Structures are given as C-alpha cells and as structure tokens.
Short mmCIF file of C-alpha atoms in Angstrom, two decimals:
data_model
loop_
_atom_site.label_atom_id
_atom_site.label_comp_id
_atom_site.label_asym_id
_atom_site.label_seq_id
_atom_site.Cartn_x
_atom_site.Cartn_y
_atom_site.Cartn_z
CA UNK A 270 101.84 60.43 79.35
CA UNK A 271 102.20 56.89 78.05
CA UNK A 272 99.87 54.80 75.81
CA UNK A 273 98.31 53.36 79.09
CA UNK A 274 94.76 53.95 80.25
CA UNK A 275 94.61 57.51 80.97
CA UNK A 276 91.70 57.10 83.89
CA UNK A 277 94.80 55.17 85.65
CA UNK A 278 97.91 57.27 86.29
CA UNK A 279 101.13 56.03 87.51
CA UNK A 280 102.19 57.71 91.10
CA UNK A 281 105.77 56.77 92.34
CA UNK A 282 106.31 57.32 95.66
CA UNK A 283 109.75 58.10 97.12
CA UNK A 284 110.49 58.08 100.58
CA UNK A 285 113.01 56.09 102.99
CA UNK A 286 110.73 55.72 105.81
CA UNK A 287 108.69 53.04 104.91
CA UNK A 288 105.78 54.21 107.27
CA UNK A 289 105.45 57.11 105.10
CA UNK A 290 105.88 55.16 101.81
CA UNK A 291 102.77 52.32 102.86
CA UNK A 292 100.35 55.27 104.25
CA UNK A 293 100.74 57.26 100.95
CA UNK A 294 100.89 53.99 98.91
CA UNK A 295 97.29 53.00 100.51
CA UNK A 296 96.16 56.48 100.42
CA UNK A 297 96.45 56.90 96.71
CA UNK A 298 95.64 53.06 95.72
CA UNK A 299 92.17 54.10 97.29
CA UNK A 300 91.88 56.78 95.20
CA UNK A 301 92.28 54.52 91.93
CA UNK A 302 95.93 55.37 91.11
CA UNK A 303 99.05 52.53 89.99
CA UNK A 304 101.48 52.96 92.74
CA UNK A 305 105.08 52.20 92.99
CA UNK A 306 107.00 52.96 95.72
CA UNK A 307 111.21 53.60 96.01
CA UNK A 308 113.06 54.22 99.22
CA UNK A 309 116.09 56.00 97.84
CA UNK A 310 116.98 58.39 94.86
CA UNK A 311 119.04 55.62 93.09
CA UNK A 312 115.86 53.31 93.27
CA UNK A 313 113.62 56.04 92.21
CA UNK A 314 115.36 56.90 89.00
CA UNK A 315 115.76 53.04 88.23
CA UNK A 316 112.01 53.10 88.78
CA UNK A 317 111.14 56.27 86.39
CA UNK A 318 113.34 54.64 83.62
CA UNK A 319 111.65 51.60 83.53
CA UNK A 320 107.78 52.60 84.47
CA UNK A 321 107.41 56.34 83.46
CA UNK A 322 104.97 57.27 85.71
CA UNK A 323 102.67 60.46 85.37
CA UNK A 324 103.69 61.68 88.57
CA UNK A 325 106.32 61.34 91.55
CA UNK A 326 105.88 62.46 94.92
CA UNK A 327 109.80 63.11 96.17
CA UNK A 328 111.14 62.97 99.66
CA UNK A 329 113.56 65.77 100.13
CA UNK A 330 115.48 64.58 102.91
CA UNK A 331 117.15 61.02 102.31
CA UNK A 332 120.65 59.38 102.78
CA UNK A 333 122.63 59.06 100.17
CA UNK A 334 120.82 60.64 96.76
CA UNK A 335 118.78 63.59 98.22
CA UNK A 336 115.51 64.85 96.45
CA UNK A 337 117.47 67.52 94.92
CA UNK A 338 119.92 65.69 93.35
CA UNK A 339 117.45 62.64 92.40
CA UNK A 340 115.17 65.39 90.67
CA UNK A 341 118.22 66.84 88.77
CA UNK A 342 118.91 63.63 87.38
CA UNK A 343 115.58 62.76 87.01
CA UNK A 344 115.43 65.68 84.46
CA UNK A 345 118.19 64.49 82.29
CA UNK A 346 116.49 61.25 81.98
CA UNK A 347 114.75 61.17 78.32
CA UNK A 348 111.16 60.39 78.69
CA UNK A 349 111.00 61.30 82.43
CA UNK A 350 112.20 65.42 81.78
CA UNK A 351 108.59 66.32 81.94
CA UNK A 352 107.36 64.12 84.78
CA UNK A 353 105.25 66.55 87.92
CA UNK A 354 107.68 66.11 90.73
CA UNK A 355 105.79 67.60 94.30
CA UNK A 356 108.03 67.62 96.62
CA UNK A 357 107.59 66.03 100.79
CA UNK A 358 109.86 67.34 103.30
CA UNK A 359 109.31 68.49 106.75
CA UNK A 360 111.96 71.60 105.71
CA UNK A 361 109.60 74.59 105.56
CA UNK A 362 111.91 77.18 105.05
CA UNK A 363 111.53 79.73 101.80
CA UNK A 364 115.12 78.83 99.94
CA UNK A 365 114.11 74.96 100.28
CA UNK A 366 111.39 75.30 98.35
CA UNK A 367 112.70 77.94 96.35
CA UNK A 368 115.12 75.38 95.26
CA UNK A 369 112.80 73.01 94.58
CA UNK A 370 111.07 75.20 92.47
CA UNK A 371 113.98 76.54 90.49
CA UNK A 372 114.88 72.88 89.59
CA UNK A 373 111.39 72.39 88.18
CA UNK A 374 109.65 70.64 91.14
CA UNK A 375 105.25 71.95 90.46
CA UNK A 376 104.27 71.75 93.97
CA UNK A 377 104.98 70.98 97.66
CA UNK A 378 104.01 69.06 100.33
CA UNK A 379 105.11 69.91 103.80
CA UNK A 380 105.49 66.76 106.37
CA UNK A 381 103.48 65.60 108.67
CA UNK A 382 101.36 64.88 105.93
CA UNK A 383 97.34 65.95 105.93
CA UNK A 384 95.62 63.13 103.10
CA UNK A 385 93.04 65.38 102.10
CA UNK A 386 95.83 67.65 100.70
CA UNK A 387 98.00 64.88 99.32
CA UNK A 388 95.12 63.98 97.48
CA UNK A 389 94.38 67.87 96.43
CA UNK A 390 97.29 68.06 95.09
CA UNK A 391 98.48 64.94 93.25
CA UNK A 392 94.86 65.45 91.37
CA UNK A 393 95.52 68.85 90.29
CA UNK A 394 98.96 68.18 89.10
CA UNK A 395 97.72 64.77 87.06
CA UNK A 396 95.16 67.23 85.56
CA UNK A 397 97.42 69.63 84.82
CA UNK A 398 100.23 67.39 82.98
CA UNK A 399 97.21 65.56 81.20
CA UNK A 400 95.73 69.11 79.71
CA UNK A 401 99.22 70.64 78.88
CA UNK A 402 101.24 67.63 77.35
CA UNK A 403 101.55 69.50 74.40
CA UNK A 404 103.38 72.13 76.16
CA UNK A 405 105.19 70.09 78.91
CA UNK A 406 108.78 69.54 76.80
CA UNK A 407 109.15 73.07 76.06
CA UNK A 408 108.31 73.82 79.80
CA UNK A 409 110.85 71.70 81.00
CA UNK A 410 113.04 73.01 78.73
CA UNK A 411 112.62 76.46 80.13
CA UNK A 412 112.21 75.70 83.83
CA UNK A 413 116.02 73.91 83.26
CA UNK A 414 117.67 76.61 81.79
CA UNK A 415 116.23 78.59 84.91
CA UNK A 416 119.49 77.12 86.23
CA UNK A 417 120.03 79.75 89.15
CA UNK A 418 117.21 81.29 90.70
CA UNK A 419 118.53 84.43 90.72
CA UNK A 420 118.87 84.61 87.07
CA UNK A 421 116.45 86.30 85.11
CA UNK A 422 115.19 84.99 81.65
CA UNK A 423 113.88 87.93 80.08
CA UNK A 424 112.30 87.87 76.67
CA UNK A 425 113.77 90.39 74.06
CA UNK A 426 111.84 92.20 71.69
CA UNK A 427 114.13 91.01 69.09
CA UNK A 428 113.65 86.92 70.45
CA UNK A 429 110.49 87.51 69.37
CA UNK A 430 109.80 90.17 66.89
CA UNK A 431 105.98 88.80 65.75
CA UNK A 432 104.95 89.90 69.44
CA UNK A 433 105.60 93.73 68.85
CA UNK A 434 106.57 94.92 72.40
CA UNK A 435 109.33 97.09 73.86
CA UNK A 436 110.61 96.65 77.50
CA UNK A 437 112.44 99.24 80.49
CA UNK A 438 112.95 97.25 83.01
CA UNK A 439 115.42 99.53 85.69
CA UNK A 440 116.06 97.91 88.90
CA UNK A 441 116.35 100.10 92.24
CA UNK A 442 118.75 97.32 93.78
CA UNK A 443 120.12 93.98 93.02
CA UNK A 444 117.13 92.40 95.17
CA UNK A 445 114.76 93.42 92.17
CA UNK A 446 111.09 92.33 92.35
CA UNK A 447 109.43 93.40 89.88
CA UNK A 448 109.41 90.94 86.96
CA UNK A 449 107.94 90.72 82.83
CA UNK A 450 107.40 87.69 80.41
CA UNK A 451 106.51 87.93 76.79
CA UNK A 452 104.91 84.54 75.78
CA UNK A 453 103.94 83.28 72.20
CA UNK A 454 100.71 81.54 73.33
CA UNK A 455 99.92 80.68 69.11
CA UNK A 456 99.84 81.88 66.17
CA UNK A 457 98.73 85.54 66.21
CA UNK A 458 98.32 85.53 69.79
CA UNK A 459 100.88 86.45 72.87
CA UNK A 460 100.23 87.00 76.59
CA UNK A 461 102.30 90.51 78.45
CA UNK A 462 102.96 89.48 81.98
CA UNK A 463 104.06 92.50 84.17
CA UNK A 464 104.31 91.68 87.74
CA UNK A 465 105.74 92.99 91.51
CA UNK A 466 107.06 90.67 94.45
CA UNK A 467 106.46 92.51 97.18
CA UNK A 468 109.40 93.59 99.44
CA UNK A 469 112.88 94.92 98.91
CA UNK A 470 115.55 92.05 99.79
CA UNK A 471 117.61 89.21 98.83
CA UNK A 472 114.42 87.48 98.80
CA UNK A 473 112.51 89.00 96.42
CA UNK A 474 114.47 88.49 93.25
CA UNK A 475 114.28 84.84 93.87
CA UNK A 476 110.77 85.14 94.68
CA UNK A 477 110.38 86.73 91.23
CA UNK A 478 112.33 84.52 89.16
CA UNK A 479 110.31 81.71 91.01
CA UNK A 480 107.30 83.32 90.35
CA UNK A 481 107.89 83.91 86.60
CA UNK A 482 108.37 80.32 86.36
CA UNK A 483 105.39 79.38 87.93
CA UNK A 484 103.92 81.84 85.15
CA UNK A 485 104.97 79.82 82.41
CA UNK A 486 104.46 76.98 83.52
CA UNK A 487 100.54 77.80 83.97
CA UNK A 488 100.29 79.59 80.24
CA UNK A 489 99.26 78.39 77.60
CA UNK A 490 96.20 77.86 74.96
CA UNK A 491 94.07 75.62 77.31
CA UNK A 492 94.14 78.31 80.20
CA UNK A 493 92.23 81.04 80.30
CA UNK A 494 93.98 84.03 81.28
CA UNK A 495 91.86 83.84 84.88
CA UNK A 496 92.60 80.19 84.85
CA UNK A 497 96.49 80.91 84.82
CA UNK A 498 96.00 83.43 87.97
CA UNK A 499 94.23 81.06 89.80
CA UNK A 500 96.57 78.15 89.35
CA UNK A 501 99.77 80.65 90.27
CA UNK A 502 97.51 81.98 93.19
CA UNK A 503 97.13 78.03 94.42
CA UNK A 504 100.77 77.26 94.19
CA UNK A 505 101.64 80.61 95.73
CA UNK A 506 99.19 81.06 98.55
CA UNK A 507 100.86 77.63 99.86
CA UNK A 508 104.91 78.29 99.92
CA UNK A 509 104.80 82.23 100.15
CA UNK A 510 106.21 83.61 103.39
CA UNK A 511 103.27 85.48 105.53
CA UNK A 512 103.57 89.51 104.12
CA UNK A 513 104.66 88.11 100.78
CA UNK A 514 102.25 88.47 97.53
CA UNK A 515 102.23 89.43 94.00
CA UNK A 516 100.47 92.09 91.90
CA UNK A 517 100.48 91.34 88.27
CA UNK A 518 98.98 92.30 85.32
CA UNK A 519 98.11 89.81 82.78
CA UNK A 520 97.04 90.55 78.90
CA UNK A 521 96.52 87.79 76.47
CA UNK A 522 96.27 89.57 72.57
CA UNK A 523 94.55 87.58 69.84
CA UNK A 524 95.83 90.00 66.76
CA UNK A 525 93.68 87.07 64.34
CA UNK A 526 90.33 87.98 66.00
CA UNK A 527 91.25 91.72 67.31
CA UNK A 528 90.15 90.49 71.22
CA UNK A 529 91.86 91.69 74.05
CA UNK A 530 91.78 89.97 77.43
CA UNK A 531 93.20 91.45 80.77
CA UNK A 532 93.26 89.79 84.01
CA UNK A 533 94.12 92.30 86.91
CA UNK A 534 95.59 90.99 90.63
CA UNK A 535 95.64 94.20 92.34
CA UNK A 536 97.84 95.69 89.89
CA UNK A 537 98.16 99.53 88.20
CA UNK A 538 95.34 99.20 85.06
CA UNK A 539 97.00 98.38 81.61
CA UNK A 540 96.35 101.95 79.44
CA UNK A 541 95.54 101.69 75.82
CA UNK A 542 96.52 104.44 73.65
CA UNK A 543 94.10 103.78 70.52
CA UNK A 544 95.53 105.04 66.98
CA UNK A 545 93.32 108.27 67.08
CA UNK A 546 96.17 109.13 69.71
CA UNK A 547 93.23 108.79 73.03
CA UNK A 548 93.72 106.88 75.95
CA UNK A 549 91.94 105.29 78.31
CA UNK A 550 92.21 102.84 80.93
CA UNK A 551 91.21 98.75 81.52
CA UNK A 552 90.40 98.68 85.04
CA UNK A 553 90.19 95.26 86.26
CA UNK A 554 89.81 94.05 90.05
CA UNK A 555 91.27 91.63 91.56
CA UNK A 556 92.79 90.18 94.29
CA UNK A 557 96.61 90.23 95.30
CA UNK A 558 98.15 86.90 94.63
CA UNK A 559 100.04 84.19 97.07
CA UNK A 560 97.86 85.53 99.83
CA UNK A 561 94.48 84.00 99.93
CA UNK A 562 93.70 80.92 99.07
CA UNK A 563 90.40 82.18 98.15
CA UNK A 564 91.05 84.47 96.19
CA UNK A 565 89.11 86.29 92.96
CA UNK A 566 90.48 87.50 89.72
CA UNK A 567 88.43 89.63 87.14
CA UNK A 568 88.96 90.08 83.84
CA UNK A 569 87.86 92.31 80.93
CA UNK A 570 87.57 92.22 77.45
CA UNK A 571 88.36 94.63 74.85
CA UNK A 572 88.11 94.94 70.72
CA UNK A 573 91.25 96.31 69.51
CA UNK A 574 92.45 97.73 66.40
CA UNK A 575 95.77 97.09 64.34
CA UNK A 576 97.97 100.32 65.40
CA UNK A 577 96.48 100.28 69.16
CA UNK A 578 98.77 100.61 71.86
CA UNK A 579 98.78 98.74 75.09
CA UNK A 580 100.87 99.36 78.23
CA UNK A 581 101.21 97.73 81.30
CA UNK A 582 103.38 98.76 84.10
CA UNK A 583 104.39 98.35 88.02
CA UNK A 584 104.03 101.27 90.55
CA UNK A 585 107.13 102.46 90.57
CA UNK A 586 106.53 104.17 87.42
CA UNK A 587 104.51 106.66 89.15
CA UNK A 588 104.93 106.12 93.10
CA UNK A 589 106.31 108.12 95.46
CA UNK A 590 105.73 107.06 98.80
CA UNK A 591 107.33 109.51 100.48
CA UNK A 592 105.70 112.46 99.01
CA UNK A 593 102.62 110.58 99.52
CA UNK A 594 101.88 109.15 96.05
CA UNK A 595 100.48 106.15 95.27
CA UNK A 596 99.67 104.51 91.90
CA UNK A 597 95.99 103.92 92.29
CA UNK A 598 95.86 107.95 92.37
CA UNK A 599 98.14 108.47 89.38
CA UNK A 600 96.37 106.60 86.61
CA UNK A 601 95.48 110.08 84.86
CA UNK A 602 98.78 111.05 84.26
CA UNK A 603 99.86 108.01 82.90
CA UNK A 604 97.11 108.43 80.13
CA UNK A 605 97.82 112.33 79.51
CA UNK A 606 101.58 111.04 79.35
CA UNK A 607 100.74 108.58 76.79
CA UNK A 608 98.53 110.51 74.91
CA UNK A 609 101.38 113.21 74.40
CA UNK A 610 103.65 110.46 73.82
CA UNK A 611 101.51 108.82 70.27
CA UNK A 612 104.26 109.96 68.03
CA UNK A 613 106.78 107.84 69.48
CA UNK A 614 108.23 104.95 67.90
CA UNK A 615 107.34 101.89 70.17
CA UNK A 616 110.88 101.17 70.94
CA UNK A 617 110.99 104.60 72.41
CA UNK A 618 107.72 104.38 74.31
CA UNK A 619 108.35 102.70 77.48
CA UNK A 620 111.76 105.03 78.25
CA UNK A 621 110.01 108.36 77.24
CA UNK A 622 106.86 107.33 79.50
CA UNK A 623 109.33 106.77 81.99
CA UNK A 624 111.07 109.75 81.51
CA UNK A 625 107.98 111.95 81.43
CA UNK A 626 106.67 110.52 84.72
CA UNK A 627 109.57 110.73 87.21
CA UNK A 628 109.99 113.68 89.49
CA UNK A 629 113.54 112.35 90.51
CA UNK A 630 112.89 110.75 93.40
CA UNK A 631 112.66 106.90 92.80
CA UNK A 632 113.39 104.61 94.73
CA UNK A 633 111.92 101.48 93.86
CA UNK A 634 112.33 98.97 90.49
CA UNK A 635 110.42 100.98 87.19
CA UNK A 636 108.79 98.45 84.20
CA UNK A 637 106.87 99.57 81.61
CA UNK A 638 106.12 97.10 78.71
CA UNK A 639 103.83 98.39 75.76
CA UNK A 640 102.76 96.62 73.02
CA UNK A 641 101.14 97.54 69.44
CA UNK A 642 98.42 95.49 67.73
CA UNK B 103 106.29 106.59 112.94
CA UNK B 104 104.06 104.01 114.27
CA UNK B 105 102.56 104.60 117.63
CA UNK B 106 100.71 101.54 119.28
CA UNK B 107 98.86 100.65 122.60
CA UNK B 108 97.56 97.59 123.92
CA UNK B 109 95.13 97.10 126.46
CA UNK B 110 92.38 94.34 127.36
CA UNK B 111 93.98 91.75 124.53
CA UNK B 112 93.47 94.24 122.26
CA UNK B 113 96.39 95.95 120.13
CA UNK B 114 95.82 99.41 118.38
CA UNK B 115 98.85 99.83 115.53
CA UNK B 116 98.59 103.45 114.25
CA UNK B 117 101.26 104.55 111.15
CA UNK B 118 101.35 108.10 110.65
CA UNK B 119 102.52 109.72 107.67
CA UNK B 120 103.63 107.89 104.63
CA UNK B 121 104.28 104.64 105.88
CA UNK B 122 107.17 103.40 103.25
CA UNK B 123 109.60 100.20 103.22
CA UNK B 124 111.48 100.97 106.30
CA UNK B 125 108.29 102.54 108.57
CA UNK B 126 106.48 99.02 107.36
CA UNK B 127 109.11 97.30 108.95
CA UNK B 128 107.93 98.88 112.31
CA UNK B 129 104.55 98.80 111.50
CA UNK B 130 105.21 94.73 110.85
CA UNK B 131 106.95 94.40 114.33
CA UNK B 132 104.42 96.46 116.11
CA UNK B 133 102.14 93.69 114.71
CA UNK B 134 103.72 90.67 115.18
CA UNK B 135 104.68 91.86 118.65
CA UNK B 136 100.79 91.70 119.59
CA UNK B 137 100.02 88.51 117.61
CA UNK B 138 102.59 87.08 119.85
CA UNK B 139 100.65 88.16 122.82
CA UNK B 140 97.77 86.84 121.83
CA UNK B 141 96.26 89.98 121.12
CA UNK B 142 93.62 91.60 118.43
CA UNK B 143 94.98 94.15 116.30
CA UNK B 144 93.27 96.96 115.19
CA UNK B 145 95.28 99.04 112.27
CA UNK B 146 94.20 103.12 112.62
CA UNK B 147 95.28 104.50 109.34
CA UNK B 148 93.48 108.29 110.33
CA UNK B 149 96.82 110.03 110.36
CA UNK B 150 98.29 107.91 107.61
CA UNK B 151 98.42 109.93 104.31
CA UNK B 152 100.24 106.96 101.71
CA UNK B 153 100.80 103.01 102.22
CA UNK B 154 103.34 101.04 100.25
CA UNK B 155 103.01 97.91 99.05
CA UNK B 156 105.69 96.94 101.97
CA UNK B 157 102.85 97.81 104.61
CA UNK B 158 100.07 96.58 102.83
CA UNK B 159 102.15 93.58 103.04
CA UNK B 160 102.95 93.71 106.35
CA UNK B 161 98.97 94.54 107.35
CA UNK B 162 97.76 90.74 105.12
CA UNK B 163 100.40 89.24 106.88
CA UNK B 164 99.04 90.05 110.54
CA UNK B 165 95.59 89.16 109.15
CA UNK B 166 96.31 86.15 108.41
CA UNK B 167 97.98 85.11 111.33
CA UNK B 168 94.99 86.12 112.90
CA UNK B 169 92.77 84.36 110.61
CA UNK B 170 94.41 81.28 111.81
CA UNK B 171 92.88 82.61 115.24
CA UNK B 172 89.40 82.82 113.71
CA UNK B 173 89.80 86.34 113.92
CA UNK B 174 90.42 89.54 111.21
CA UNK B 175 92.40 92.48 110.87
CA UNK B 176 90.41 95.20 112.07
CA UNK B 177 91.14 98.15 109.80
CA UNK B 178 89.78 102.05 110.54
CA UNK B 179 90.24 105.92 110.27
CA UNK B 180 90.92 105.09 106.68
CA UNK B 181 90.87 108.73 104.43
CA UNK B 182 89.09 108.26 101.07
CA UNK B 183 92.26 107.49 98.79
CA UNK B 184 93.59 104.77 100.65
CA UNK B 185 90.38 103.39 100.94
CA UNK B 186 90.08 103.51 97.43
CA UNK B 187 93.39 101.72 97.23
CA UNK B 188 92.25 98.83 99.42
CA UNK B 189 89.39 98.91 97.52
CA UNK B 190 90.91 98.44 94.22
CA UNK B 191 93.14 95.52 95.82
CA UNK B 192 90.27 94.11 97.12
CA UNK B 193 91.20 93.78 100.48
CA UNK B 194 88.40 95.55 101.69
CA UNK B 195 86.87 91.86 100.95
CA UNK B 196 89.07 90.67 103.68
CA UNK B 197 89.80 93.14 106.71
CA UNK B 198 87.39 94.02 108.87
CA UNK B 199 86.42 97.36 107.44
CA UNK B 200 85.24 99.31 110.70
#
C-alpha cells in the first residue's frame, strides 16, 4: 500500500467493454473507493506504473494483451508484484481459473456480474492485502516461482531445519492429490499443513498445487489457524468443480510458549506421541473444505512438551477401501503403531509408520509428516 | 454395484459393498442422471459396508445441485461406522439424515 489515506483504496478496473468498465466504475465509486479504469492490458500496466493501486479487477478475455499475459507482466513490474489481481471473465471452466490462480491472481469473478459479490469480494481482498503487507513480497515471491501448476514446491526438512519435521510423501499416480507445507510462521513457531484433493485424475494435482498456494497465501501471524481455513474455504467453495473438496489438517506450534493449535476439516486426527512414549489423539471436527460456503472449522488446543511428537497424515496411510477400511475406524492403530515406534529417530518415523501400517494393498497417495517439539 | 430406481420424481441411488473410486463413478452418474430429470435423490447406504472419499464426493456434489433446487440429499440405511464417518466430516450437518 502507498502513503495515501488508507480508508481510500485505489481500484483499477480493466475491461474493453466500456459498459462493463462504467457499471463497475459507479459501483465501487459508491462504495467510497478511487477508481481508474483501462480498456486494454497495455493501458492497464501503464496505469499500475504510474498510480499503484491497492487492487485491480482484470478482464480475462481482451484483444490484443489478454488478462493472462497483462497479469504476468504486471508481476514483473516493481512496486505492482504484490498488487490483489481478481480476475472477470465469463470462462468458467476449472483450468481457466486454475491458471489464473497459478499466476498469482487471489480471487475470481465470473461474468455476468452480481454487485453484491463484486463488492464481497474487492472488500475482502483490500482487507486482506491491508492486514498481510508484511507478508505480501514474500508471497508473491512464492506464488511466482509456482511457475507450472503442476509443479510441486515441497518444503525439505533440511530448507528448514529450526522446524524439526520429517516427510513420506509416496504418490499412487502422477495425478497425486494429496499435498504438505511446512511454514515458518515466526520465530519459534511453524504451521504442518497435510491435506487431500479429492479424486484421482489429471485434475487433482493441479487442484493441489492450487490449493497449497491458496494455503500460503492465507498463513501467516495475523490469522488464526481457523481464520486461514475459512479464508481457503471462501476462495475454494467459489471455483471448485461440484464433487471436489479438501480435507486438511492444520497445526500451528508455538515451541516459545509450548501451545499447540490444530484446526481439523474433516481430516484423520493429528496423533501425539508424548516423550513418556503414550499416544493419544487431537480430534477436531470440522467441515470438508471448497464445498460449503457455510462451512465450520473447530479447533483445539494442546500444552506440549520439548521431545513431544506430533503426526499428521492423509487416509491412505491406513485405508483400504476395498477390504472395507476406512480411516475414521483406524485411528487406534495408528497410536499403538506410534507408540511401538518412540525409539525411532524422527527422520525414520514417517517411513516406519508407514511401513508398519500397510497390508500391501494401496492404492491411493500415503503422507505422513511428524514433527518433534 | 449401484442399483437405482426412480419413480414419482423421486430417485433411490443404492451402492452396495465398498463403494471405491471407480463404483463412485457410477454412483456419481446414477446421480446426476436423476438431477437431470428433475428428480429427488435419496442415497440408501444399508448394504454399503465402506465409502471413499471419491463417493463422499460424488454424494456433496448431488446435494448441492439439489440445494440449488431448495432441496437436500436425502441420506438413509446408514450402519453405525459410516455414520460415524459422516459424522466426523460433519456432513450429517448437511444431508438430510433420515
């Protein structure tokens, strides 16, 4: 954001049809916001580089400089890298806005227009930029080396050493959906994201690289953990194709203040493994995400101790459909698994749980991420 | 398999078994077949023993076509673990729990 009054934000508006560029301009002047408008991708960048606005609403679908192409650019532009782009196009289809998404766009707006939603949206995304500006650069950093969607940016235990973790991560298929982030959040403290796109297709790999960046883009130290599920779960709800959703397991460790915080979405319970060698369970309910608009996340807290042990995992670790197992029935023998399993170095754990938990027969993507305080 | 009758604008999807990827696939035809036809759909899971996530899928996605309707998924004959699994994913808050 600039140095200008921060009640006003800037909106640019880019469209070529100049019916739709005077209803939005008028829609959004009402609403108290500076508007400038630009009916082509060459006038819109000329416009970001000598305005900076806080936001720009981008017409997919123009002659010449497309919405694709103008938001590339708009990227490399200093200053502008880290402006909210929403997209407008009447193209509804998944690998449009998958696109979109992949080249940092935050949100979508699908033509005809309905105000109330316009106005939704651009308010939630100027509230957004305003509470994470902080975080913003290194976002867009991220989201642009995110370069193809199918490519996965996966976090190594040895990228980041402070956050103690190990990671198996064995995809059934190339159309992998199950996905894992490791994020320093601050000093001392790191959120484990383990999550599953539903489905087994093409689809669902870019789903989950899409997803993962919607993840990061919604973490950080001004979100609460249920706060980041409910912003993915907005975003989601509105571009996910009907069947689609998202189970995910969220836990944010603060190792200065010994808390643990876990925020479930229909997801197999993280299991803690304390340094006595017991385990037990953090059952959390919650609602799938992408498929309700409405929908409720619950959370739990936990004191932890240094030396405790937390793992979170995806069904496939322990699901077998076809012999009629599924993972809210197995949470037991992850525990008893783990429990056997407390001499293990951590870089061992998450292969040995594995291990100790198949019967042979899998045929679906296995994670297991565990973490030591 | 996935047996299913219609009669009176009403649809009756039943998935026996353990209804994985490929029987949701079915299961999410049989449904969309009586959206389509403007029909109510009532899921019977009595003779269904395990549901992946690939049907659970499939059973939200009729739901909410039908909530576009003003309607629900009607949802019955569930046995006590997967209706502790729909409980835990909190879609019990949603379907129509006969």
């Amino acid at each position: 954001m600039n140095n200008r009054d921060p009640r006003q934000p800037r909106v640019l508006v880019v469209d070529d049809e100049r019916q739709n560029l005077q209803m939005l301009s008028v829609v959004l002047r009402n609403e108290g916001y500076l508007v400038d408008t630009a009916d082509s991708g060459e006038a819109a960048l000329e416009r970001a580089r000598s305005t900076t606005p806080d936001l720009v609403l981008l017409d997919i679908l123009m002659p010449g400089m497309d919405g694709f192409a103008t938001l590339e650019r708009l990227k490399g532009i200093a200053g502008a890298s880290t402006i909210p782009v929403i997209f407008l196009s009447g193209l509804e289809d998944l690998e449009t806005k998958l696109k979109g998404f992949s080249l940092g766009a935050v949100d979508y707006v699908t033509k005809p227009f309905h105000i109330e939603e316009v106005r939704a949206r651009v308010r939630i995304h100027l509230q957004l930029a305003l509470a994470r500006q902080s975080l913003v650069l290194e976002q867009a950093s991220r989201l642009r080396s995110l370069a193809s969607a199918q490519k996965r940016l996966q976090v190594l235990p040895s990228d980041l050493p402070e956050a103690n973790f190990s990671v198996l991560y064995e995809s059934a298929q190339e159309a992998g959906g199950d996905i894992y982030d490791v994020l320093a959040v601050g000093k001392g403290i790191h959120g484990f994201l383990v999550a599953d796109v539903s489905g087994h297709d093409v689809g669902t790999s870019l789903l989950a690289s899409a997803a993962r960046a919607l993840f990061r883009q919604n973490t950080g130290p001004m979100y609460s953990p249920e706060e980041t599920f409910n912003l993915v779960n907005r975003v989601l709800a509105g571009w996910l194709p009907p069947g689609r959703f998202l189970t995910a397991c969220y836990a944010l460790l603060n190792r200065n203040t010994g808390r643990l915080s876990v925020v479930g979405a229909a997801h197999p319970p993280a299991a803690i493994l304390d340094a006595s060698g017991k385990a037990r369970s953090l059952d959390v309910e919650g609602d799938v995400l992408g498929a309700f608009p409405d929908a409720r996340f619950g959370r739990i807290d936990t004191r932890v101790s240094k030396g405790d042990r937390v793992v979170l995992y995806t069904d496939g670790l322990v699901e077998n459909i076809g012999g009629g197992r599924t993972w809210n029935t197995e949470g037991d023998r992850v525990l008893r698994e783990l429990e056997r399993l407390s001499d293990v170095p951590l870089g061992e754990l998450p292969s040995r749980l594995s291990a100790g938990l198949s019967d042979g027969t899998r045929d679906d993507d296995v994670l297991a991420l565990a973490f030591e305080v | 398999m996935i047996r299913s009758q219609s009669a009176g604008g009403k649809t009756s999807v039943a998935p026996e078994g353990n209804v994985g990827t490929q029987e949701a696939e079915q299961l999410a035809k049989a449904m969309e077949d009586a959206i389509a036809q403007g029909d109510e759909v009532a899921v019977d899971l009595s003779a269904c023993q395990a549901l992946s996530s690939s049907a659970i899928g499939a059973m939200i996605a009729c739901h909410n076509a039908l909530r576009a309707k003003g309607s629900r998924l009607r949802v019955h004959g569930t046995g006590e673990e997967i209706l502790r699994l729909l409980r835990i994913m909190q879609l019990d808050r949603h379907f129509d729990m006969a």
